[in-house]
Amino acid sequence: MSASESSRQFLLTVSMGKRLIADALAADEAVLRAAKEHCLVVIMGSTNAQIAAALAEKLSLPFSPQGFHRGLQLGPARAVEHPAPQSADFIVRAGELLRDKTVFDIADTLGKDDLILKGANAVHLKTQSAGVLIGSPVGGTMMPILQAAVGRRTRLIHPVGLEKRVERPIGELAALASRSNDGKGLRLLQSCGEVFTELDAIEALFSLRAYLLAAGGVCGAEGSVLLTLSGSEENLLRAERYFRSIQDTPSFSL
């Protein structure tokens, strides 16, 4: 840190982190260009529900985050009754919402100018790689996504919260998941997509460097991260005002 820079600590809850990532991506020129001029695909997920809501507001499109998810990791022995999930991803082509469509319907039409946002279940910060849990015997949404991303160079971004960080490289963990002796449990797929965490969102929105200092807490701070932000005092004040404005962001609910 140079003599002209300042630093400050901020605590982000999981819900604040999702909101931060959503606001940063909804302000990103490449994301907006894909939605307005090409095709943007936001795959159903808890973080992506926030992203789709932010984009829908910016693009004046209808959207409800209720039920915008596929598989969910719930607490142990927790029985939850909830409405059926939505049946469509949030897909915008040339500014128009493609209603009742999923990535399975349009993957074959995606190309290098298009963009896919797909959440992740694991992130390895050192290698900037993401892993996606696979429960489907045919690979779930990642199969058509990889066909587009690998086969036709469609840009793929994984918005993922820091609470999903893992210690070992994703490829190593994927191999462990595949070696289950009883043949049960989820698999883990290492993706070729880009990682976008709260650290990236802070740099994009406020031109600040963010470092993970500590994590965890209780009474609503479970899964939270304590970050140190470094940069100009002006940008730190902007970040502080923003974090104050989102501190009451509600937790994900069904």
mmCIF file of C-alpha atoms in Angstrom:
data_model
loop_
_atom_site.group_PDB
_atom_site.id
_atom_site.type_symbol
_atom_site.label_atom_id
_atom_site.label_comp_id
_atom_site.label_asym_id
_atom_site.label_seq_id
_atom_site.Cartn_x
_atom_site.Cartn_y
_atom_site.Cartn_z
ATOM 1 C CA MET A 1 0.000 0.000 0.000
ATOM 2 C CA SER A 2 1.448 3.355 -1.021
ATOM 3 C CA ALA A 3 1.627 6.369 1.259
ATOM 4 C CA SER A 4 -1.270 7.990 -0.600
ATOM 5 C CA GLU A 5 -3.563 5.016 0.000
ATOM 6 C CA SER A 6 -5.826 4.185 2.904
ATOM 7 C CA SER A 7 -7.320 0.922 4.060
ATOM 8 C CA ARG A 8 -10.477 -0.061 5.901
ATOM 9 C CA GLN A 9 -12.189 -3.247 7.050
ATOM 10 C CA PHE A 10 -15.719 -4.265 6.106
ATOM 11 C CA LEU A 11 -17.846 -7.257 7.058
ATOM 12 C CA LEU A 12 -19.989 -8.758 4.313
ATOM 13 C CA THR A 13 -22.701 -11.299 5.065
ATOM 14 C CA VAL A 14 -23.529 -13.935 2.473
ATOM 15 C CA SER A 15 -26.634 -12.032 1.368
ATOM 16 C CA MET A 16 -24.666 -8.773 1.098
ATOM 17 C CA GLY A 17 -22.076 -10.600 -0.989
ATOM 18 C CA LYS A 18 -24.737 -11.826 -3.413
ATOM 19 C CA ARG A 19 -26.115 -8.307 -3.727
ATOM 20 C CA LEU A 20 -22.632 -6.861 -4.285
ATOM 21 C CA ILE A 21 -21.845 -9.373 -7.039
ATOM 22 C CA ALA A 22 -25.232 -8.695 -8.647
ATOM 23 C CA ASP A 23 -24.799 -4.920 -8.661
ATOM 24 C CA ALA A 24 -21.305 -5.184 -10.138
ATOM 25 C CA LEU A 25 -22.324 -7.507 -12.964
ATOM 26 C CA ALA A 26 -25.474 -5.513 -13.707
ATOM 27 C CA ALA A 27 -23.231 -2.464 -14.220
ATOM 28 C CA ASP A 28 -20.674 -4.299 -16.349
ATOM 29 C CA GLU A 29 -20.527 -3.030 -19.936
ATOM 30 C CA ALA A 30 -19.846 -6.463 -21.428
ATOM 31 C CA VAL A 31 -22.808 -8.006 -19.610
ATOM 32 C CA LEU A 32 -25.149 -5.204 -20.677
ATOM 33 C CA ARG A 33 -23.870 -5.320 -24.264
ATOM 34 C CA ALA A 34 -24.567 -9.050 -24.427
ATOM 35 C CA ALA A 35 -28.126 -8.466 -23.193
ATOM 36 C CA LYS A 36 -28.821 -5.531 -25.529
ATOM 37 C CA GLU A 37 -27.039 -6.638 -28.692
ATOM 38 C CA HIS A 38 -26.474 -10.387 -28.466
ATOM 39 C CA CYS A 39 -27.683 -13.045 -25.983
ATOM 40 C CA LEU A 40 -27.268 -13.141 -22.201
ATOM 41 C CA VAL A 41 -28.167 -16.317 -20.317
ATOM 42 C CA VAL A 42 -28.531 -16.172 -16.525
ATOM 43 C CA ILE A 43 -28.890 -19.715 -15.206
ATOM 44 C CA MET A 44 -31.215 -20.245 -12.266
ATOM 45 C CA GLY A 45 -29.494 -20.057 -8.855
ATOM 46 C CA SER A 46 -29.568 -18.172 -5.566
ATOM 47 C CA THR A 47 -26.836 -15.667 -6.487
ATOM 48 C CA ASN A 48 -28.103 -15.401 -10.056
ATOM 49 C CA ALA A 49 -31.578 -14.544 -8.747
ATOM 50 C CA GLN A 50 -30.069 -11.306 -7.447
ATOM 51 C CA ILE A 51 -28.205 -10.748 -10.712
ATOM 52 C CA ALA A 52 -31.283 -11.340 -12.842
ATOM 53 C CA ALA A 53 -33.315 -8.976 -10.647
ATOM 54 C CA ALA A 54 -30.696 -6.230 -10.969
ATOM 55 C CA LEU A 55 -30.468 -6.702 -14.737
ATOM 56 C CA ALA A 56 -34.241 -6.825 -15.172
ATOM 57 C CA GLU A 57 -34.569 -3.503 -13.370
ATOM 58 C CA LYS A 58 -31.847 -1.944 -15.518
ATOM 59 C CA LEU A 59 -33.328 -3.315 -18.752
ATOM 60 C CA SER A 60 -36.979 -2.676 -17.767
ATOM 61 C CA LEU A 61 -37.870 -6.362 -18.037
ATOM 62 C CA PRO A 62 -40.226 -8.422 -15.850
ATOM 63 C CA PHE A 63 -38.645 -10.781 -13.339
ATOM 64 C CA SER A 64 -39.420 -12.384 -9.985
ATOM 65 C CA PRO A 65 -36.602 -13.971 -7.952
ATOM 66 C CA GLN A 66 -39.049 -16.290 -6.177
ATOM 67 C CA GLY A 67 -38.191 -19.874 -7.039
ATOM 68 C CA PHE A 68 -35.304 -18.942 -9.353
ATOM 69 C CA HIS A 69 -33.188 -21.971 -8.486
ATOM 70 C CA ARG A 70 -32.595 -25.611 -9.309
ATOM 71 C CA GLY A 71 -30.750 -27.710 -6.715
ATOM 72 C CA LEU A 72 -30.259 -26.291 -3.225
ATOM 73 C CA GLN A 73 -27.933 -27.222 -0.367
ATOM 74 C CA LEU A 74 -30.052 -27.088 2.794
ATOM 75 C CA GLY A 75 -29.084 -27.469 6.415
ATOM 76 C CA PRO A 76 -28.941 -31.016 7.833
ATOM 77 C CA ALA A 77 -32.285 -32.616 8.695
ATOM 78 C CA ARG A 78 -34.099 -29.494 7.591
ATOM 79 C CA ALA A 79 -37.456 -30.154 5.973
ATOM 80 C CA VAL A 80 -38.596 -27.133 3.997
ATOM 81 C CA GLU A 81 -41.840 -26.750 2.137
ATOM 82 C CA HIS A 82 -41.555 -24.339 -0.713
ATOM 83 C CA PRO A 83 -43.243 -23.504 -4.012
ATOM 84 C CA ALA A 84 -42.073 -25.300 -7.118
ATOM 85 C CA PRO A 85 -39.004 -23.671 -8.669
ATOM 86 C CA GLN A 86 -39.313 -21.598 -11.794
ATOM 87 C CA SER A 87 -39.137 -23.444 -15.090
ATOM 88 C CA ALA A 88 -37.113 -20.922 -17.096
ATOM 89 C CA ASP A 89 -33.711 -19.291 -16.979
ATOM 90 C CA PHE A 90 -33.414 -15.513 -17.444
ATOM 91 C CA ILE A 91 -32.473 -15.205 -21.116
ATOM 92 C CA VAL A 92 -32.299 -11.878 -22.937
ATOM 93 C CA ARG A 93 -31.602 -11.652 -26.663
ATOM 94 C CA ALA A 94 -31.212 -8.228 -28.297
ATOM 95 C CA GLY A 95 -33.010 -6.613 -25.354
ATOM 96 C CA GLU A 96 -35.985 -8.977 -25.476
ATOM 97 C CA LEU A 97 -36.777 -11.493 -22.759
ATOM 98 C CA LEU A 98 -37.107 -15.039 -24.085
ATOM 99 C CA ARG A 99 -39.949 -16.323 -21.943
ATOM 100 C CA ASP A 100 -40.253 -19.950 -20.859
ATOM 101 C CA LYS A 101 -36.810 -20.869 -22.218
ATOM 102 C CA THR A 102 -33.871 -22.588 -20.556
ATOM 103 C CA VAL A 103 -30.257 -22.975 -21.565
ATOM 104 C CA PHE A 104 -31.187 -26.387 -22.992
ATOM 105 C CA ASP A 105 -33.439 -24.652 -25.542
ATOM 106 C CA ILE A 106 -30.956 -22.081 -26.816
ATOM 107 C CA ALA A 107 -27.437 -23.433 -26.172
ATOM 108 C CA ASP A 108 -27.007 -24.499 -29.805
ATOM 109 C CA THR A 109 -27.563 -20.911 -30.949
ATOM 110 C CA LEU A 110 -24.934 -19.310 -28.694
ATOM 111 C CA GLY A 111 -21.672 -17.986 -30.072
ATOM 112 C CA LYS A 112 -18.617 -15.931 -29.212
ATOM 113 C CA ASP A 113 -20.524 -12.664 -28.703
ATOM 114 C CA ASP A 114 -22.935 -14.168 -26.201
ATOM 115 C CA LEU A 115 -22.479 -14.604 -22.450
ATOM 116 C CA ILE A 116 -23.563 -17.130 -19.832
ATOM 117 C CA LEU A 117 -23.729 -16.480 -16.085
ATOM 118 C CA LYS A 118 -23.769 -19.690 -14.082
ATOM 119 C CA GLY A 119 -23.334 -19.973 -10.305
ATOM 120 C CA ALA A 120 -20.767 -22.287 -8.739
ATOM 121 C CA ASN A 121 -20.472 -24.399 -5.600
ATOM 122 C CA ALA A 122 -16.724 -24.176 -5.055
ATOM 123 C CA VAL A 123 -14.064 -21.592 -5.823
ATOM 124 C CA HIS A 124 -10.287 -21.963 -5.534
ATOM 125 C CA LEU A 125 -9.006 -18.414 -5.237
ATOM 126 C CA LYS A 126 -5.340 -19.132 -5.931
ATOM 127 C CA THR A 127 -6.037 -20.659 -9.337
ATOM 128 C CA GLN A 128 -9.192 -18.618 -10.010
ATOM 129 C CA SER A 129 -11.133 -21.746 -10.878
ATOM 130 C CA ALA A 130 -14.692 -22.792 -10.095
ATOM 131 C CA GLY A 131 -16.390 -26.121 -9.491
ATOM 132 C CA VAL A 132 -20.040 -27.002 -10.005
ATOM 133 C CA LEU A 133 -21.782 -29.818 -8.149
ATOM 134 C CA ILE A 134 -23.443 -32.340 -10.444
ATOM 135 C CA GLY A 135 -26.425 -34.358 -9.287
ATOM 136 C CA SER A 136 -27.930 -35.295 -12.644
ATOM 137 C CA PRO A 137 -26.750 -38.542 -14.248
ATOM 138 C CA VAL A 138 -26.532 -36.680 -17.567
ATOM 139 C CA GLY A 139 -24.604 -33.689 -16.213
ATOM 140 C CA GLY A 140 -27.311 -31.067 -15.708
ATOM 141 C CA THR A 141 -27.042 -27.560 -17.149
ATOM 142 C CA MET A 142 -23.256 -27.726 -17.372
ATOM 143 C CA MET A 143 -23.427 -30.014 -20.413
ATOM 144 C CA PRO A 144 -25.071 -27.531 -22.817
ATOM 145 C CA ILE A 145 -23.104 -24.711 -21.173
ATOM 146 C CA LEU A 146 -19.773 -26.412 -21.881
ATOM 147 C CA GLN A 147 -20.816 -27.185 -25.446
ATOM 148 C CA ALA A 148 -21.312 -23.459 -25.974
ATOM 149 C CA ALA A 149 -18.295 -22.306 -23.953
ATOM 150 C CA VAL A 150 -15.785 -24.853 -25.263
ATOM 151 C CA GLY A 151 -17.247 -25.623 -28.664
ATOM 152 C CA ARG A 152 -18.306 -22.128 -29.745
ATOM 153 C CA ARG A 153 -16.301 -19.862 -27.412
ATOM 154 C CA THR A 154 -19.318 -18.392 -25.631
ATOM 155 C CA ARG A 155 -18.041 -16.416 -22.655
ATOM 156 C CA LEU A 156 -18.839 -18.117 -19.338
ATOM 157 C CA ILE A 157 -18.692 -16.328 -15.975
ATOM 158 C CA HIS A 158 -19.274 -17.960 -12.584
ATOM 159 C CA PRO A 159 -20.585 -15.458 -9.999
ATOM 160 C CA VAL A 160 -19.637 -17.139 -6.723
ATOM 161 C CA GLY A 161 -19.462 -15.978 -3.124
ATOM 162 C CA LEU A 162 -16.329 -16.230 -1.017
ATOM 163 C CA GLU A 163 -18.140 -18.495 1.442
ATOM 164 C CA LYS A 164 -17.694 -21.221 -1.214
ATOM 165 C CA ARG A 165 -13.902 -21.060 -1.229
ATOM 166 C CA VAL A 166 -12.069 -24.375 -0.966
ATOM 167 C CA GLU A 167 -8.532 -25.251 0.052
ATOM 168 C CA ARG A 168 -7.551 -27.796 -2.597
ATOM 169 C CA PRO A 169 -7.518 -27.279 -6.401
ATOM 170 C CA ILE A 170 -10.871 -27.958 -8.022
ATOM 171 C CA GLY A 171 -9.515 -30.750 -10.237
ATOM 172 C CA GLU A 172 -8.219 -32.612 -7.212
ATOM 173 C CA LEU A 173 -11.553 -32.296 -5.400
ATOM 174 C CA ALA A 174 -13.438 -33.384 -8.527
ATOM 175 C CA ALA A 175 -11.355 -36.553 -8.621
ATOM 176 C CA LEU A 176 -12.120 -37.228 -4.946
ATOM 177 C CA ALA A 177 -15.850 -36.779 -5.518
ATOM 178 C CA SER A 178 -15.788 -39.232 -8.417
ATOM 179 C CA ARG A 179 -14.079 -41.937 -6.351
ATOM 180 C CA SER A 180 -17.005 -42.456 -3.974
ATOM 181 C CA ASN A 181 -16.913 -46.139 -2.944
ATOM 182 C CA ASP A 182 -20.677 -46.500 -2.689
ATOM 183 C CA GLY A 183 -21.381 -44.723 -5.969
ATOM 184 C CA LYS A 184 -23.575 -42.188 -4.196
ATOM 185 C CA GLY A 185 -23.269 -38.473 -3.560
ATOM 186 C CA LEU A 186 -22.702 -35.502 -5.795
ATOM 187 C CA ARG A 187 -19.954 -35.132 -8.350
ATOM 188 C CA LEU A 188 -17.893 -31.980 -8.844
ATOM 189 C CA LEU A 189 -17.078 -30.589 -12.275
ATOM 190 C CA GLN A 190 -14.168 -28.223 -12.849
ATOM 191 C CA SER A 191 -15.289 -25.466 -15.198
ATOM 192 C CA CYS A 192 -13.409 -23.495 -17.828
ATOM 193 C CA GLY A 193 -15.385 -20.367 -16.930
ATOM 194 C CA GLU A 194 -14.156 -17.150 -15.332
ATOM 195 C CA VAL A 195 -14.560 -16.621 -11.590
ATOM 196 C CA PHE A 196 -16.287 -13.478 -10.291
ATOM 197 C CA THR A 197 -16.334 -13.044 -6.490
ATOM 198 C CA GLU A 198 -16.918 -10.146 -4.114
ATOM 199 C CA LEU A 199 -13.226 -9.274 -4.542
ATOM 200 C CA ASP A 200 -13.760 -8.725 -8.266
ATOM 201 C CA ALA A 201 -16.996 -6.839 -7.645
ATOM 202 C CA ILE A 202 -15.279 -4.393 -5.281
ATOM 203 C CA GLU A 203 -12.537 -3.697 -7.801
ATOM 204 C CA ALA A 204 -15.096 -3.208 -10.588
ATOM 205 C CA LEU A 205 -17.413 -0.909 -8.632
ATOM 206 C CA PHE A 206 -14.982 1.080 -6.510
ATOM 207 C CA SER A 207 -11.488 0.654 -8.000
ATOM 208 C CA LEU A 208 -10.296 -0.773 -4.677
ATOM 209 C CA ARG A 209 -8.160 -3.807 -3.893
ATOM 210 C CA ALA A 210 -9.888 -6.232 -1.551
ATOM 211 C CA TYR A 211 -8.272 -8.922 0.584
ATOM 212 C CA LEU A 212 -9.885 -11.682 2.588
ATOM 213 C CA LEU A 213 -8.847 -11.135 6.195
ATOM 214 C CA ALA A 214 -11.080 -13.466 8.205
ATOM 215 C CA ALA A 215 -14.403 -15.221 7.982
ATOM 216 C CA GLY A 216 -17.381 -16.500 9.935
ATOM 217 C CA GLY A 217 -19.583 -15.297 12.739
ATOM 218 C CA VAL A 218 -22.867 -15.944 14.511
ATOM 219 C CA CYS A 219 -26.336 -14.390 14.837
ATOM 220 C CA GLY A 220 -26.661 -13.711 11.128
ATOM 221 C CA ALA A 221 -22.943 -13.496 10.338
ATOM 222 C CA GLU A 222 -22.549 -17.207 9.553
ATOM 223 C CA GLY A 223 -20.570 -17.527 6.340
ATOM 224 C CA SER A 224 -19.629 -13.852 6.380
ATOM 225 C CA VAL A 225 -16.241 -12.528 5.318
ATOM 226 C CA LEU A 226 -14.144 -9.755 6.816
ATOM 227 C CA LEU A 227 -12.393 -7.873 4.043
ATOM 228 C CA THR A 228 -9.631 -5.287 4.031
ATOM 229 C CA LEU A 229 -10.048 -2.728 1.255
ATOM 230 C CA SER A 230 -7.176 -0.543 0.064
ATOM 231 C CA GLY A 231 -7.212 2.496 -2.184
ATOM 232 C CA SER A 232 -8.054 6.167 -2.199
ATOM 233 C CA GLU A 233 -9.999 7.657 0.687
ATOM 234 C CA GLU A 234 -12.644 8.878 -1.754
ATOM 235 C CA ASN A 235 -13.254 5.378 -3.096
ATOM 236 C CA LEU A 236 -13.264 3.899 0.395
ATOM 237 C CA LEU A 237 -15.973 6.349 1.402
ATOM 238 C CA ARG A 238 -18.004 5.383 -1.665
ATOM 239 C CA ALA A 239 -17.661 1.726 -0.726
ATOM 240 C CA GLU A 240 -18.618 2.436 2.879
ATOM 241 C CA ARG A 241 -21.793 4.240 1.799
ATOM 242 C CA TYR A 242 -22.676 1.387 -0.507
ATOM 243 C CA PHE A 243 -22.124 -1.326 2.127
ATOM 244 C CA ARG A 244 -24.253 0.628 4.558
ATOM 245 C CA SER A 245 -27.038 0.775 1.964
ATOM 246 C CA ILE A 246 -27.102 -3.025 1.467
ATOM 247 C CA GLN A 247 -26.541 -4.171 5.051
ATOM 248 C CA ASP A 248 -30.214 -5.060 5.462
ATOM 249 C CA THR A 249 -30.289 -7.272 2.359
ATOM 250 C CA PRO A 250 -32.463 -10.225 3.438
ATOM 251 C CA SER A 251 -31.124 -13.758 3.455
ATOM 252 C CA PHE A 252 -32.149 -16.086 0.654
ATOM 253 C CA SER A 253 -35.641 -17.475 1.208
ATOM 254 C CA LEU A 254 -37.755 -20.028 -0.571
#
